[in-house]
Coordinates of C-alpha atoms in Angstrom, one line a residue:
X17 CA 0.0 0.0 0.0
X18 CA 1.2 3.9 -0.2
X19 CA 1.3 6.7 2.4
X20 CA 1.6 10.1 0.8
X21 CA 2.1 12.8 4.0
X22 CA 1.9 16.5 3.9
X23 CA 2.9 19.1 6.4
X24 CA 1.3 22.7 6.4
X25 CA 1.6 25.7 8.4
X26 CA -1.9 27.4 9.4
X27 CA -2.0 31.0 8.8
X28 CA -3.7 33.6 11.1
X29 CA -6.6 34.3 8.1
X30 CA -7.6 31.0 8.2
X31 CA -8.6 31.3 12.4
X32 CA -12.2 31.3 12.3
X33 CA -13.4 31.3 16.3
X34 CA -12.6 32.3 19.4
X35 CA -9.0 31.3 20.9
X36 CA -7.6 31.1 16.7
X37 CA -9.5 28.2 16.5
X38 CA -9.7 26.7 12.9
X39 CA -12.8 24.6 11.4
X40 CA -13.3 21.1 11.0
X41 CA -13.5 22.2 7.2
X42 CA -9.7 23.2 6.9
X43 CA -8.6 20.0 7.7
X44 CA -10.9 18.0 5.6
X45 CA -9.5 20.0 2.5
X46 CA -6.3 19.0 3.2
X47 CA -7.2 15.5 3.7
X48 CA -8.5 16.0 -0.2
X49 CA -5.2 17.4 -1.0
X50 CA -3.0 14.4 -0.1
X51 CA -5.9 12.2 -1.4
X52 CA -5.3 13.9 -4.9
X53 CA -1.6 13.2 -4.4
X54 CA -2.1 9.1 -3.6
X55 CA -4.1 9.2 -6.6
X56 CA -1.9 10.6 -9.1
X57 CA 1.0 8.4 -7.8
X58 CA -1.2 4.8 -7.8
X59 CA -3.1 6.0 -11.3
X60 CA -2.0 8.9 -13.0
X61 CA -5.0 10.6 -12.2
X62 CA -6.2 13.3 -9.7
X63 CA -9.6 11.2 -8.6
X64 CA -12.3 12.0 -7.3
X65 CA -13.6 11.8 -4.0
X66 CA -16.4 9.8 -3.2
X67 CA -17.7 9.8 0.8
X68 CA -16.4 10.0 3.9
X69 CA -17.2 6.7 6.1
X70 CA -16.2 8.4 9.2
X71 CA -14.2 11.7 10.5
X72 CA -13.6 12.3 14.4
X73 CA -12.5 15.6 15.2
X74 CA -10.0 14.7 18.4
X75 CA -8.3 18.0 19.5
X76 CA -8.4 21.7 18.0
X77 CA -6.4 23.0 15.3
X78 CA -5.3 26.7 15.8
X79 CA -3.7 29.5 13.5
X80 CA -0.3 28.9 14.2
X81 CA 0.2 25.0 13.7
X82 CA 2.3 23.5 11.7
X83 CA -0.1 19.8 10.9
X84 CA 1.0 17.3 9.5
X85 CA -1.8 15.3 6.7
X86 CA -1.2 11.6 6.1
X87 CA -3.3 9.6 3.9
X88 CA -2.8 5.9 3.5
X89 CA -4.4 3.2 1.3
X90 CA -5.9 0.5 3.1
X91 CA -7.9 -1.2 0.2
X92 CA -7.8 -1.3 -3.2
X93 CA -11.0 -1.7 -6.2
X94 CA -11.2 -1.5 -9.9
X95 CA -11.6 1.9 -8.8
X96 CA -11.9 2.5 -5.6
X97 CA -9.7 3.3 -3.1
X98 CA -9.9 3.1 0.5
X99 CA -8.1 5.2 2.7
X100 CA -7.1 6.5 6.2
X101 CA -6.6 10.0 7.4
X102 CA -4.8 11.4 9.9
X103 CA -4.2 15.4 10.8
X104 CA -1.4 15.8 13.6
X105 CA -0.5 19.1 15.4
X106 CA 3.3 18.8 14.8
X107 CA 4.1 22.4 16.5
X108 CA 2.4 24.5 18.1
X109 CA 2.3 28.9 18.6
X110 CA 3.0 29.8 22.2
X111 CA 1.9 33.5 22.1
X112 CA 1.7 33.8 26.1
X113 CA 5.3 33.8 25.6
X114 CA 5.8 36.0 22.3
X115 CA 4.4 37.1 19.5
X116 CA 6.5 34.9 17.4
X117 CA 7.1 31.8 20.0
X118 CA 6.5 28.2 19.0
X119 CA 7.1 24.8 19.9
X120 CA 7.9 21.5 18.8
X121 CA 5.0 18.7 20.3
X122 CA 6.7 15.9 21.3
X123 CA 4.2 13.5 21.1
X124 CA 2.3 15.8 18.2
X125 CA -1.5 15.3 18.8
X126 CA -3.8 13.8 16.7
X127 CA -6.3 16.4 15.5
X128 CA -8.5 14.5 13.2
X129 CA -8.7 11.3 11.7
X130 CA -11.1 9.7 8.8
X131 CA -12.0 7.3 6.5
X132 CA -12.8 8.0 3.0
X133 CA -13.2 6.3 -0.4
X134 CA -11.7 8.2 -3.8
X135 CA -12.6 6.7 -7.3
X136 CA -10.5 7.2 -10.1
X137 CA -11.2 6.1 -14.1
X138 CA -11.6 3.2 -15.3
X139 CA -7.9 1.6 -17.4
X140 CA -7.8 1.8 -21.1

């Protein structure tokens, strides 16, 4: 199987509540991102994503993190493929100390995880 991994740091603008809380939303376009990268690599084709079986939002993201996106394939169709999500806060903005303070988290956290299901077309 594959595991394609992206790493991305969260910009202030993208804050959307109280505390520089991000939505739920942010990460599950990044979770298409990476899914458009396993894709290309297993078919030559960007894909399309079908459903989501399951997403659990664990622990905030925040403007400021650096996350880290993982997608791996656990299950292959004609045209389907199966695959698991994870989002991990990888550092984290420690403003109570400076306005430009940060951190490395050693364990990161896990933000987010999900299963979804990406078609792509059919051979030639």
């Amino acid at each position: 199987m594959i595991t394609v991994t992206h790493r991305r740091y969260v910009p202030y603008s993208h804050a959307h509540y109280g505390g520089n809380l991000v939505d739920g939303a942010y990460v599950l376009g990044l979770f298409g991102d990476v899914a458009t990268e396993v894709c290309i690599r297993m078919d030559g084709d960007e894909g399309l994503f079908a459903s989501y079986q399951d997403i659990q939002f664990r622990a905030p993201v925040r403007a400021g993190d650096v996350i880290e996106i993982s997608a791996t394939v656990v299950e292959v169709g004609n045209r389907s493929r199966r695959i698991e999500f994870e989002a991990r806060v990888v550092c984290r903005a420690k403003p109570h100390h400076s306005e430009s303070a940060a951190e490395v988290l050693d364990p990161p956290i896990v933000a987010t995880t999900a299963t979804g299901t990406v078609v792509v077309p059919p051979k030639p």
